[in-house]
Short mmCIF file of C-alpha atoms (C1' of nucleotides) in Angstrom, two decimals:
data_model
loop_
_atom_site.label_atom_id
_atom_site.label_comp_id
_atom_site.label_asym_id
_atom_site.label_seq_id
_atom_site.Cartn_x
_atom_site.Cartn_y
_atom_site.Cartn_z
CA UNK A 1 -26.33 42.76 11.37
CA UNK A 2 -24.73 42.20 14.73
CA UNK A 3 -21.41 43.90 14.39
CA UNK A 4 -21.21 45.35 17.87
CA UNK A 5 -19.50 44.11 21.01
CA UNK A 6 -16.10 43.46 19.56
CA UNK A 7 -14.44 44.60 22.79
CA UNK A 8 -15.75 41.95 25.11
CA UNK A 9 -15.29 39.16 22.65
CA UNK A 10 -11.62 39.80 22.19
CA UNK A 11 -10.89 40.96 25.70
CA UNK A 12 -10.49 37.37 26.82
CA UNK A 13 -7.52 36.37 24.74
CA UNK A 14 -4.54 38.26 25.99
CA UNK A 15 -2.45 40.05 23.47
CA UNK A 16 0.44 37.93 22.19
CA UNK A 17 3.69 39.30 20.88
CA UNK A 18 3.63 39.62 17.08
CA UNK A 19 6.11 36.80 16.64
CA UNK A 20 4.18 34.49 18.91
CA UNK A 21 0.94 35.27 17.15
CA UNK A 22 2.61 34.56 13.85
CA UNK A 23 3.90 31.26 15.12
CA UNK A 24 0.45 30.43 16.42
CA UNK A 25 -0.94 31.08 12.95
CA UNK A 26 1.62 28.83 11.32
CA UNK A 27 0.96 26.07 13.83
CA UNK A 28 -2.77 26.12 13.31
CA UNK A 29 -2.35 26.51 9.56
CA UNK A 30 -0.25 23.34 9.62
CA UNK A 31 -3.05 21.47 11.30
CA UNK A 32 -5.56 22.93 8.88
CA UNK A 33 -3.64 22.15 5.71
CA UNK A 34 -2.75 18.68 6.89
CA UNK A 35 -6.46 17.94 6.98
CA UNK A 36 -7.77 19.87 4.01
CA UNK A 37 -4.77 19.75 1.73
CA UNK A 38 -3.10 22.84 0.41
CA UNK A 39 -6.15 23.65 -1.64
CA UNK A 40 -8.01 24.45 1.54
CA UNK A 41 -9.43 27.94 1.39
CA UNK A 42 -8.01 30.93 3.25
CA UNK A 43 -11.47 31.81 4.53
CA UNK A 44 -11.92 28.42 6.15
CA UNK A 45 -8.47 28.69 7.61
CA UNK A 46 -9.19 32.14 9.02
CA UNK A 47 -12.42 30.93 10.56
CA UNK A 48 -10.47 28.16 12.25
CA UNK A 49 -8.07 30.77 13.61
CA UNK A 50 -10.96 32.84 14.89
CA UNK A 51 -10.04 35.83 12.74
CA UNK A 52 -11.07 37.25 9.42
CA UNK A 53 -9.46 36.29 6.17
CA UNK A 54 -7.72 39.56 5.23
CA UNK A 55 -5.80 39.44 8.48
CA UNK A 56 -3.75 36.53 7.17
CA UNK A 57 -2.33 38.88 4.59
CA UNK A 58 -0.97 41.13 7.29
CA UNK A 59 1.19 38.29 8.55
CA UNK A 60 2.00 36.55 5.26
CA UNK A 61 2.40 38.15 1.84
CA UNK A 62 0.52 35.34 0.13
CA UNK A 63 -0.96 31.93 0.73
CA UNK A 64 2.09 30.33 -0.83
CA UNK A 65 4.39 32.04 1.63
CA UNK A 66 2.31 30.76 4.50
CA UNK A 67 2.48 27.28 3.03
CA UNK A 68 6.24 27.49 2.73
CA UNK A 69 6.51 28.29 6.41
CA UNK A 70 4.33 25.31 7.16
CA UNK A 71 6.73 23.10 5.24
CA UNK A 72 9.69 24.50 7.03
CA UNK A 73 8.36 23.85 10.50
CA UNK A 74 7.12 20.39 9.65
CA UNK A 75 10.25 19.17 7.93
CA UNK A 76 12.87 20.74 10.12
CA UNK A 77 11.17 20.13 13.43
CA UNK A 78 11.75 16.40 13.70
CA UNK A 79 15.45 15.93 13.13
CA UNK A 80 17.30 15.22 16.31
CA UNK A 81 21.06 15.51 16.14
CA UNK A 82 21.37 12.89 18.84
CA UNK A 83 20.10 10.18 16.53
CA UNK A 84 23.28 9.97 14.52
CA UNK A 85 25.30 9.41 17.67
CA UNK A 86 22.82 6.89 18.95
CA UNK A 87 23.09 4.87 15.75
CA UNK A 88 26.88 4.79 15.73
CA UNK A 89 27.51 4.21 19.43
CA UNK A 90 29.29 0.89 19.31
CA UNK A 91 29.44 0.50 23.04
CA UNK A 92 25.86 -0.72 22.80
CA UNK A 93 24.43 -3.70 20.91
CA UNK A 94 23.26 -2.77 17.42
CA UNK A 95 19.89 -4.37 17.91
CA UNK A 96 19.26 -2.18 20.93
CA UNK A 97 20.40 1.00 19.20
CA UNK A 98 18.13 0.39 16.23
CA UNK A 99 15.15 -0.38 18.40
CA UNK A 100 15.65 2.79 20.38
CA UNK A 101 16.21 4.88 17.30
CA UNK A 102 13.17 3.68 15.43
CA UNK A 103 11.00 4.14 18.47
CA UNK A 104 12.15 7.71 18.89
CA UNK A 105 12.00 8.49 15.18
CA UNK A 106 8.52 7.12 14.72
CA UNK A 107 7.38 8.88 17.87
CA UNK A 108 8.12 12.08 16.01
CA UNK A 109 6.85 11.40 12.49
CA UNK A 110 3.94 9.09 13.20
CA UNK A 111 1.36 11.82 13.51
CA UNK A 112 -1.51 12.53 11.22
CA UNK A 113 -0.12 16.06 10.83
CA UNK A 114 3.37 15.12 9.77
CA UNK A 115 2.54 12.24 7.49
CA UNK A 116 -0.20 14.02 5.60
CA UNK A 117 1.84 17.13 5.01
CA UNK A 118 4.67 14.90 3.84
CA UNK A 119 2.54 13.29 1.14
CA UNK A 120 0.75 16.44 0.12
CA UNK A 121 4.15 17.99 -0.45
CA UNK A 122 5.41 14.90 -2.21
CA UNK A 123 2.53 14.81 -4.64
CA UNK A 124 3.19 18.43 -5.46
CA UNK A 125 6.69 17.44 -6.50
CA UNK A 126 8.42 19.86 -4.17
CA UNK A 127 12.18 19.75 -3.83
CA UNK A 128 11.94 19.70 -0.06
CA UNK A 129 10.76 16.13 -0.27
CA UNK A 130 13.68 14.89 -2.30
CA UNK A 131 15.91 16.81 0.07
CA UNK A 132 14.39 14.97 3.02
CA UNK A 133 14.91 11.62 1.36
CA UNK A 134 18.55 12.50 0.81
CA UNK A 135 18.93 13.39 4.46
CA UNK A 136 17.40 10.09 5.53
CA UNK A 137 19.81 8.26 3.29
CA UNK A 138 22.86 10.15 4.56
CA UNK A 139 22.10 10.47 8.23
CA UNK A 140 20.23 7.28 8.89
CA UNK A 141 20.38 4.55 6.29
CA UNK A 142 24.05 4.68 5.39
CA UNK A 143 24.90 4.65 9.10
CA UNK A 144 22.70 1.63 9.59
CA UNK A 145 24.39 -0.17 6.72
CA UNK A 146 27.83 0.66 8.10
CA UNK A 147 26.88 -0.68 11.49
CA UNK A 148 25.45 -3.83 9.95
CA UNK A 149 28.61 -4.40 7.95
CA UNK A 150 30.64 -4.02 11.10
CA UNK A 151 28.33 -6.36 12.97
CA UNK A 152 28.74 -9.19 10.51
CA UNK A 153 32.48 -8.66 10.10
CA UNK A 154 32.52 -7.18 6.63
CA UNK A 155 35.26 -4.69 5.72
CA UNK A 156 34.30 -1.04 6.23
CA UNK A 157 35.18 -0.10 2.69
CA UNK A 158 33.80 3.41 2.58
CA UNK A 159 30.29 4.00 1.28
CA UNK A 160 27.58 1.37 1.37
CA UNK A 161 26.84 -0.32 -1.92
CA UNK A 162 23.67 0.52 -3.77
CA UNK A 163 22.03 -2.85 -3.04
CA UNK A 164 22.85 -2.52 0.64
CA UNK A 165 21.39 0.95 0.77
CA UNK A 166 18.30 -0.25 -1.02
CA UNK A 167 17.96 -3.01 1.54
CA UNK A 168 18.10 -0.43 4.30
CA UNK A 169 15.32 1.40 2.47
CA UNK A 170 13.26 -1.77 2.57
CA UNK A 171 13.62 -1.85 6.33
CA UNK A 172 12.95 1.85 6.74
CA UNK A 173 9.92 1.73 4.46
CA UNK A 174 8.56 -1.35 6.10
CA UNK A 175 8.49 0.47 9.40
CA UNK A 176 7.45 3.81 7.93
CA UNK A 177 4.43 2.44 6.14
CA UNK A 178 2.98 1.24 9.43
CA UNK A 179 2.42 4.91 10.20
CA UNK A 180 0.98 5.57 6.76
CA UNK A 181 -1.55 2.81 7.15
CA UNK A 182 -2.50 3.96 10.61
CA UNK A 183 -2.59 7.72 10.24
CA UNK A 184 -3.29 8.36 6.58
CA UNK A 185 -5.49 5.44 5.67
CA UNK A 186 -7.03 5.02 9.14
CA UNK A 187 -6.48 1.34 8.69
CA UNK A 188 -6.15 -1.08 11.61
CA UNK A 189 -2.59 -2.05 12.47
CA UNK A 190 -0.86 -4.17 15.10
CA UNK A 191 -1.53 -2.21 18.27
CA UNK A 192 1.94 -2.55 19.67
CA UNK A 193 4.29 -0.39 17.65
CA UNK A 194 7.25 -1.49 19.72
CA UNK A 195 6.59 -5.08 18.83
CA UNK A 196 6.27 -4.30 15.13
CA UNK A 197 9.62 -2.52 15.16
CA UNK A 198 11.18 -5.30 17.17
CA UNK A 199 10.08 -8.00 14.77
CA UNK A 200 11.08 -5.98 11.74
CA UNK A 201 14.53 -5.49 13.21
CA UNK A 202 14.92 -9.12 14.18
CA UNK A 203 14.02 -10.31 10.73
CA UNK A 204 16.18 -7.69 9.09
CA UNK A 205 19.25 -8.27 11.21
CA UNK A 206 19.25 -12.04 10.98
CA UNK A 207 18.45 -11.88 7.30
CA UNK A 208 21.06 -9.25 6.56
CA UNK A 209 23.73 -11.21 8.33
CA UNK A 210 23.13 -14.32 6.27
CA UNK A 211 22.41 -12.68 2.94
CA UNK A 212 24.99 -9.93 2.75
CA UNK A 213 27.93 -11.44 4.56
CA UNK A 214 30.00 -13.39 2.04
CA UNK A 215 31.15 -15.79 4.75
CA UNK A 216 27.67 -16.19 6.16
CA UNK A 217 26.34 -19.58 7.15
CA UNK A 218 24.39 -21.72 4.72
CA UNK A 219 22.00 -19.15 3.36
CA UNK A 220 18.52 -20.50 2.68
CA UNK A 221 18.31 -18.68 -0.63
CA UNK A 222 20.81 -18.68 -3.39
CA UNK A 223 22.66 -15.41 -3.69
CA UNK A 224 25.68 -14.70 -5.80
CA UNK A 225 28.65 -12.96 -4.26
CA UNK A 226 27.70 -9.70 -5.94
CA UNK A 227 24.40 -9.60 -4.12
CA UNK A 228 22.53 -10.18 -7.33
CA UNK A 229 19.73 -12.65 -6.94
CA UNK A 230 19.90 -15.96 -8.71
CA UNK A 231 16.39 -16.59 -9.92
CA UNK A 232 15.40 -20.19 -9.49
CA UNK B 1 -12.01 35.30 -33.51
CA UNK B 2 -11.18 32.25 -35.55
CA UNK B 3 -14.15 30.03 -35.06
CA UNK B 4 -14.36 28.59 -38.54
CA UNK B 5 -13.06 25.37 -40.05
CA UNK B 6 -14.41 22.94 -37.52
CA UNK B 7 -14.98 20.34 -40.23
CA UNK B 8 -11.45 19.77 -41.34
CA UNK B 9 -10.01 19.89 -37.87
CA UNK B 10 -12.18 17.06 -36.64
CA UNK B 11 -12.25 15.11 -39.86
CA UNK B 12 -9.00 13.43 -38.95
CA UNK B 13 -10.09 11.60 -35.84
CA UNK B 14 -12.55 8.95 -36.86
CA UNK B 15 -15.75 8.73 -34.97
CA UNK B 16 -15.56 6.31 -32.06
CA UNK B 17 -18.48 4.43 -30.60
CA UNK B 18 -20.01 6.23 -27.62
CA UNK B 19 -18.76 3.66 -25.16
CA UNK B 20 -15.27 3.75 -26.56
CA UNK B 21 -15.22 7.51 -26.47
CA UNK B 22 -16.38 7.43 -22.90
CA UNK B 23 -13.65 4.98 -21.99
CA UNK B 24 -11.13 7.17 -23.75
CA UNK B 25 -12.29 10.09 -21.64
CA UNK B 26 -11.94 8.13 -18.44
CA UNK B 27 -8.49 6.93 -19.42
CA UNK B 28 -7.20 10.39 -20.19
CA UNK B 29 -8.93 11.82 -17.15
CA UNK B 30 -7.07 9.28 -15.06
CA UNK B 31 -3.80 10.50 -16.46
CA UNK B 32 -4.83 14.10 -15.93
CA UNK B 33 -6.02 13.71 -12.34
CA UNK B 34 -3.00 11.63 -11.44
CA UNK B 35 -0.85 14.62 -12.32
CA UNK B 36 -2.98 17.53 -11.16
CA UNK B 37 -4.82 15.95 -8.30
CA UNK B 38 -8.57 15.83 -8.12
CA UNK B 39 -8.73 19.58 -7.75
CA UNK B 40 -7.59 19.90 -11.33
CA UNK B 41 -10.08 21.95 -13.33
CA UNK B 42 -12.54 20.54 -15.80
CA UNK B 43 -11.49 23.15 -18.36
CA UNK B 44 -7.87 22.03 -18.25
CA UNK B 45 -8.99 18.44 -18.51
CA UNK B 46 -11.17 19.21 -21.53
CA UNK B 47 -8.30 21.02 -23.21
CA UNK B 48 -6.17 17.93 -22.71
CA UNK B 49 -8.90 15.84 -24.30
CA UNK B 50 -9.06 18.20 -27.26
CA UNK B 51 -12.68 19.09 -26.61
CA UNK B 52 -14.57 21.82 -24.84
CA UNK B 53 -15.50 21.68 -21.22
CA UNK B 54 -19.30 21.33 -21.41
CA UNK B 55 -18.91 18.19 -23.45
CA UNK B 56 -17.72 16.37 -20.37
CA UNK B 57 -21.14 16.86 -18.87
CA UNK B 58 -22.76 14.97 -21.71
CA UNK B 59 -20.75 11.89 -20.76
CA UNK B 60 -20.70 12.30 -16.98
CA UNK B 61 -23.37 13.87 -14.79
CA UNK B 62 -20.80 15.64 -12.65
CA UNK B 63 -17.11 15.88 -12.02
CA UNK B 64 -17.48 13.63 -9.00
CA UNK B 65 -19.02 10.89 -11.10
CA UNK B 66 -16.15 11.08 -13.51
CA UNK B 67 -13.73 10.82 -10.62
CA UNK B 68 -15.51 7.78 -9.26
CA UNK B 69 -15.08 6.05 -12.59
CA UNK B 70 -11.42 6.91 -12.50
CA UNK B 71 -11.12 5.24 -9.12
CA UNK B 72 -12.93 2.18 -10.32
CA UNK B 73 -10.69 1.60 -13.30
CA UNK B 74 -7.51 2.27 -11.38
CA UNK B 75 -8.29 0.09 -8.39
CA UNK B 76 -9.98 -2.80 -10.09
CA UNK B 77 -7.73 -2.98 -13.10
CA UNK B 78 -4.67 -4.44 -11.43
CA UNK B 79 -5.94 -7.44 -9.54
CA UNK B 80 -5.08 -10.65 -11.27
CA UNK B 81 -6.89 -13.72 -10.05
CA UNK B 82 -3.90 -15.81 -11.00
CA UNK B 83 -1.81 -14.32 -8.25
CA UNK B 84 -3.56 -16.17 -5.47
CA UNK B 85 -2.90 -19.45 -7.19
CA UNK B 86 0.68 -18.51 -7.88
CA UNK B 87 1.28 -17.74 -4.22
CA UNK B 88 -0.16 -20.99 -2.96
CA UNK B 89 1.21 -23.37 -5.57
CA UNK B 90 3.35 -25.61 -3.37
CA UNK B 91 4.78 -27.53 -6.26
CA UNK B 92 7.21 -24.65 -6.65
CA UNK B 93 9.73 -23.25 -4.16
CA UNK B 94 8.28 -20.44 -2.06
CA UNK B 95 11.17 -18.14 -2.82
CA UNK B 96 10.51 -18.48 -6.51
CA UNK B 97 6.77 -17.91 -6.16
CA UNK B 98 7.27 -14.76 -4.16
CA UNK B 99 9.82 -13.37 -6.56
CA UNK B 100 7.53 -13.97 -9.48
CA UNK B 101 4.53 -12.57 -7.70
CA UNK B 102 6.19 -9.36 -6.58
CA UNK B 103 7.63 -8.78 -10.00
CA UNK B 104 4.24 -9.15 -11.60
CA UNK B 105 2.45 -7.13 -8.94
CA UNK B 106 4.89 -4.25 -9.06
CA UNK B 107 4.84 -4.31 -12.84
CA UNK B 108 1.21 -3.36 -12.51
CA UNK B 109 1.19 -0.82 -9.69
CA UNK B 110 4.58 0.82 -10.15
CA UNK B 111 3.34 3.53 -12.48
CA UNK B 112 3.13 7.20 -11.80
CA UNK B 113 -0.54 6.99 -12.66
CA UNK B 114 -1.49 4.27 -10.23
CA UNK B 115 0.59 5.37 -7.29
CA UNK B 116 -0.45 9.00 -7.41
CA UNK B 117 -4.16 8.21 -7.70
CA UNK B 118 -3.72 5.82 -4.80
CA UNK B 119 -2.36 8.51 -2.53
CA UNK B 120 -4.69 11.25 -3.68
CA UNK B 121 -7.56 8.94 -2.83
CA UNK B 122 -5.97 7.95 0.45
CA UNK B 123 -5.52 11.54 1.57
CA UNK B 124 -9.16 12.18 0.81
CA UNK B 125 -10.03 9.42 3.24
CA UNK B 126 -12.07 7.41 0.77
CA UNK B 127 -13.36 4.00 1.73
CA UNK B 128 -12.02 2.48 -1.45
CA UNK B 129 -8.54 2.76 -0.03
CA UNK B 130 -9.30 0.91 3.17
CA UNK B 131 -11.08 -1.65 1.03
CA UNK B 132 -7.95 -2.12 -1.05
CA UNK B 133 -5.81 -2.59 2.03
CA UNK B 134 -8.20 -5.24 3.25
CA UNK B 135 -7.96 -7.03 -0.06
CA UNK B 136 -4.17 -6.97 0.07
CA UNK B 137 -4.28 -8.44 3.54
CA UNK B 138 -6.71 -11.20 2.59
CA UNK B 139 -5.53 -12.14 -0.84
CA UNK B 140 -1.82 -11.58 -0.53
CA UNK B 141 -0.37 -11.16 2.91
CA UNK B 142 -2.23 -13.86 4.78
CA UNK B 143 -1.36 -16.29 1.99
CA UNK B 144 2.27 -15.34 2.27
CA UNK B 145 2.22 -15.89 6.00
CA UNK B 146 0.58 -19.28 5.57
CA UNK B 147 3.18 -20.30 3.05
CA UNK B 148 5.96 -19.14 5.32
CA UNK B 149 4.54 -21.06 8.25
CA UNK B 150 4.41 -24.15 6.10
CA UNK B 151 7.94 -23.56 4.87
CA UNK B 152 9.42 -23.47 8.36
CA UNK B 153 7.36 -26.37 9.63
CA UNK B 154 4.93 -24.49 11.84
CA UNK B 155 1.40 -25.81 12.32
CA UNK B 156 -1.19 -24.38 9.92
CA UNK B 157 -3.49 -23.30 12.73
CA UNK B 158 -5.97 -21.24 10.78
CA UNK B 159 -5.50 -17.51 10.48
CA UNK B 160 -2.11 -15.84 10.75
CA UNK B 161 -1.39 -14.09 14.02
CA UNK B 162 -1.44 -10.31 14.15
CA UNK B 163 2.35 -10.02 14.57
CA UNK B 164 2.92 -12.32 11.62
CA UNK B 165 0.56 -10.35 9.46
CA UNK B 166 2.26 -7.14 10.51
CA UNK B 167 5.59 -8.66 9.53
CA UNK B 168 4.19 -9.44 6.11
CA UNK B 169 3.17 -5.80 5.90
CA UNK B 170 6.73 -4.81 6.62
CA UNK B 171 7.88 -6.86 3.64
CA UNK B 172 5.09 -5.62 1.40
CA UNK B 173 5.68 -2.00 2.39
CA UNK B 174 9.40 -2.29 2.00
CA UNK B 175 8.92 -3.31 -1.59
CA UNK B 176 5.98 -0.98 -2.23
CA UNK B 177 7.81 2.10 -1.08
CA UNK B 178 10.47 1.57 -3.72
CA UNK B 179 7.80 2.55 -6.22
CA UNK B 180 6.72 5.50 -4.14
CA UNK B 181 10.23 6.86 -4.00
CA UNK B 182 10.72 6.37 -7.70
CA UNK B 183 7.41 7.47 -9.16
CA UNK B 184 5.98 9.89 -6.64
CA UNK B 185 9.09 11.53 -5.25
CA UNK B 186 11.16 11.14 -8.41
CA UNK B 187 13.96 10.05 -6.18
CA UNK B 188 16.84 7.87 -7.39
CA UNK B 189 16.52 4.18 -6.52
CA UNK B 190 18.48 1.03 -7.19
CA UNK B 191 18.07 0.59 -10.92
CA UNK B 192 17.40 -3.11 -10.81
CA UNK B 193 13.95 -3.69 -9.38
CA UNK B 194 14.38 -7.43 -9.67
CA UNK B 195 17.44 -7.29 -7.49
CA UNK B 196 15.70 -5.14 -4.87
CA UNK B 197 12.85 -7.63 -4.65
CA UNK B 198 15.27 -10.54 -4.55
CA UNK B 199 17.25 -9.11 -1.68
CA UNK B 200 14.15 -8.11 0.24
CA UNK B 201 12.81 -11.63 -0.10
CA UNK B 202 16.08 -13.26 0.88
CA UNK B 203 16.36 -11.18 4.00
CA UNK B 204 12.71 -11.66 4.84
CA UNK B 205 12.66 -15.41 4.32
CA UNK B 206 15.82 -16.18 6.22
CA UNK B 207 14.82 -13.76 8.96
CA UNK B 208 11.29 -15.06 9.21
CA UNK B 209 12.44 -18.61 9.50
CA UNK B 210 14.72 -17.88 12.42
CA UNK B 211 12.53 -15.36 14.20
CA UNK B 212 9.07 -16.86 13.92
CA UNK B 213 9.77 -20.55 14.07
CA UNK B 214 9.82 -21.62 17.70
CA UNK B 215 12.23 -24.44 16.89
CA UNK B 216 14.42 -22.20 14.74
CA UNK B 217 18.17 -22.33 14.96
CA UNK B 218 20.10 -20.09 17.37
CA UNK B 219 18.44 -16.76 16.65
CA UNK B 220 20.75 -13.78 16.78
CA UNK B 221 18.22 -11.66 18.62
CA UNK B 222 16.33 -12.58 21.71
CA UNK B 223 12.67 -13.16 21.06
CA UNK B 224 10.18 -14.69 23.42
CA UNK B 225 7.96 -17.47 22.22
CA UNK B 226 5.04 -15.07 21.87
CA UNK B 227 6.83 -13.05 19.30
CA UNK B 228 7.08 -10.11 21.67
CA UNK B 229 10.46 -8.48 21.57
CA UNK B 230 12.75 -8.65 24.53
CA UNK B 231 14.36 -5.23 24.71
CA UNK B 232 18.03 -5.32 25.44
"C1'" DA C 1 -6.12 63.89 26.64
"C1'" DT C 2 -3.77 63.26 22.18
"C1'" DA C 3 -1.14 61.77 18.43
"C1'" DG C 4 0.95 57.71 16.46
"C1'" DT C 5 1.47 52.99 15.61
"C1'" DT C 6 -0.16 48.47 15.31
"C1'" DG C 7 -4.02 44.78 15.06
"C1'" DG C 8 -8.08 43.75 12.91
"C1'" DT C 9 -12.45 44.14 9.92
"C1'" DG C 10 -15.95 45.02 5.99
"C1'" DA C 11 -16.49 45.67 1.40
"C1'" DT C 12 -14.94 44.57 -2.86
"C1'" DC C 13 -12.29 43.08 -7.18
"C1'" DA C 14 -10.82 40.11 -10.90
"C1'" DG C 15 -10.51 35.56 -12.07
"C1'" DG C 16 -11.50 30.69 -11.92
"C1'" DC C 17 -14.68 27.08 -10.78
"C1'" DG C 18 -18.60 23.49 -11.83
"C1'" DA C 19 -22.62 23.40 -14.16
"C1'" DT C 20 -26.62 24.63 -17.52
"C1'" DA C 21 -29.12 26.02 -21.73
"C1'" DA C 22 -29.56 27.04 -26.26
"C1'" DA C 23 -27.76 26.72 -30.72
"C1'" DC C 24 -25.06 24.57 -34.35
"C1'" DA C 25 -22.83 20.48 -36.87
"C1'" DA C 26 -22.63 15.87 -38.20
"C1'" DT C 27 -24.44 11.41 -38.72
"C1'" DC C 28 -28.14 7.96 -39.54
"C1'" DA C 29 -32.71 5.96 -41.05
"C1'" DT C 30 -35.84 6.17 -44.35
"C1'" DA D 1 -33.37 14.54 -50.00
"C1'" DT D 2 -35.60 14.90 -45.39
"C1'" DG D 3 -36.32 14.55 -40.70
"C1'" DA D 4 -34.72 12.66 -36.41
"C1'" DT D 5 -30.89 11.89 -33.44
"C1'" DT D 6 -26.74 12.37 -31.56
"C1'" DG D 7 -22.23 15.03 -30.81
"C1'" DT D 8 -20.17 19.39 -29.95
"C1'" DT D 9 -19.64 24.35 -29.14
"C1'" DT D 10 -20.70 29.21 -27.56
"C1'" DA D 11 -22.37 31.89 -24.08
"C1'" DT D 12 -23.54 32.35 -19.58
"C1'" DC D 13 -24.90 31.77 -14.49
"C1'" DG D 14 -23.88 31.75 -9.58
"C1'" DC D 15 -20.44 30.74 -6.53
"C1'" DC D 16 -16.03 30.59 -4.43
"C1'" DT D 17 -11.09 31.87 -4.45
"C1'" DG D 18 -6.83 34.73 -3.38
"C1'" DA D 19 -5.86 39.30 -2.81
"C1'" DT D 20 -6.42 44.56 -1.93
"C1'" DC D 21 -7.92 48.86 0.18
"C1'" DA D 22 -10.01 51.92 3.10
"C1'" DC D 23 -11.56 52.20 7.45
"C1'" DC D 24 -12.13 51.26 12.46
"C1'" DA D 25 -10.37 49.76 17.14
"C1'" DA D 26 -6.91 49.25 20.47
"C1'" DC D 27 -2.71 49.85 22.74
"C1'" DT D 28 1.72 53.08 23.56
"C1'" DA D 29 4.24 57.15 24.21
"C1'" DT D 30 4.13 61.70 25.14
#
DNA sequence: ATAGTTGGTGATCAGGCGATAAACAATCAT
DNA sequence: ATGATTGTTTATCGCCTGATCACCAACTAT
C-alpha cells in the first residue's frame, strides 16, 4: 500500500478559496453528469476531480444538492438580458435582428454540456424544465410574434394568439434541434450553422407574412381567416 | 410470512404461450423503462409485471438483452412502408400529402413511450439512434425535398443539396418538438395538432418556394443563388 | 513552538443492484 | 396415475452505491 508522499502530490495545486473550490467542483460535476447522466456514481465523479469521494460530502450535503447546483448554473447561465432588447429594436430590420439573436442564443446553448443536461433534467420531469420553456415563450417567442405582426402590418392587439405562438415554436424548435442532432446524437449536420439559421429565418419570415397576414398576397395554400387549416 | 395460496392467485390469469408471455414482458418493460429510464431496477420491473425478479432471467439472458429487445420493438414498430408512396404520389397535391403524412407519422411517434425511449437511447449514444436519423433523412426528408423541388419547377438533379436537406430538418424538427414539449416536458401546447402541422406546412411551403427557387417571385429576404444567406 | 481550525482521507455501513442455484408448483404426454 | 417438462419462487451471492465517522495533514493565529 503506497499511501505516503501526499505532500508533494498536492503541493503543486495552489490552495483555492473555499468558494472557488466549491465552484470548481460544481463546474466539473456539470461536465461529469452531462456525460454520465445523473446516475453517475459519486466515486467516479470524485476520481475525475482528483479527490476522494467522502470529500464531496464536505462541500455538499448530498448528491441531490450537488445536482441541484448543477441545474442552477446550467439553466441560469445562458440568459442574456440584452436579447430582449435586441429582438424588439425596431430601428433595425427584423430579419437582421433574428439572425443575430439566434446566432448568439445558439452559441450559448449548442454545447454538449448544456443540451445533455437539459434533456436529462427533462426526462426526470423536473419543474425547472417547464419553467425554462415558459421563459422562452415569454421572453423570446412572444416578442418574435409581436415583431412579425408589426412587420406584416397586423394590429398589435396584445398577446399573440395560440396558433401564432405555436408557429414561433416551430421555428425555434427547427433551429434548436440542429443542436440536438449535432451534440446529442453526434449526427452529421450542415456545417454552416449561420446558413441553417439564415434559411430557416427566410422561409419562416416569407411564409409567416403570407400565411398569417389576412391581407397577404395570394397564398399558395388555403387558409381560413382564423388560421385554421382547410384540409384539401 | 404469508407465502401460501399461490394457486388461487394465479388461477385467474390464463396461461399464455411462451412467445406471447415473452412479448407481454417486452411490452410492459418498454412502458416501465420509458418512465424510469434504463437504470430502473429489475425488481421494480418484475413487481410491475406481477412476477418475481428471477423469472425475468428465464426469458432474457440479461437485463441488457431485454433492453435491446425494447429498442427493437420501439424503433422498428413505427415505420410504415406506405409513407414513402404517400409522399411521392404526384397525383395528389403536395400540401395534402404532407399533411396526411405528418398526421400519420406523429400519430405513431407522439407517445410518451416512444419519445422517452428515443431520448434515453440517444443520451446513451447508441448507434440505433443515428441509424434512425439516417432512415428519416433517406425515406422522408429527401423525398420531401424532391417533391418541393418538383413543385416549384426546379430541375430534379439527383440528390437534394445539403442546405435543402437541412431546411427539411427544420420543418421536421419544428413539428417533432411539439411532441417533445407535450409528452416529455408535459408542457402546454396548442391543442389542435392538425392545425399546428397545417400552419407549419403552409409557412414552409410558401417560404420554400420563394427562398429556394431561383426564379421565385420577389423574395422578402436577400438570398444569393447558392442559398447562402446575405447578412444584413 | 503550539493550539485551533479547516481540508482531506481510509475504513466502513446499510441498502440496492444484477445475477445464480436450488427447490417447488403446474402442466403435459403417455 | 406417473414421469418428464416447463414455469415460478425463495434464498442467496458478490458487487456497487450514497453516506458517515474517526482520524490525519495542513495552514493560521497566537
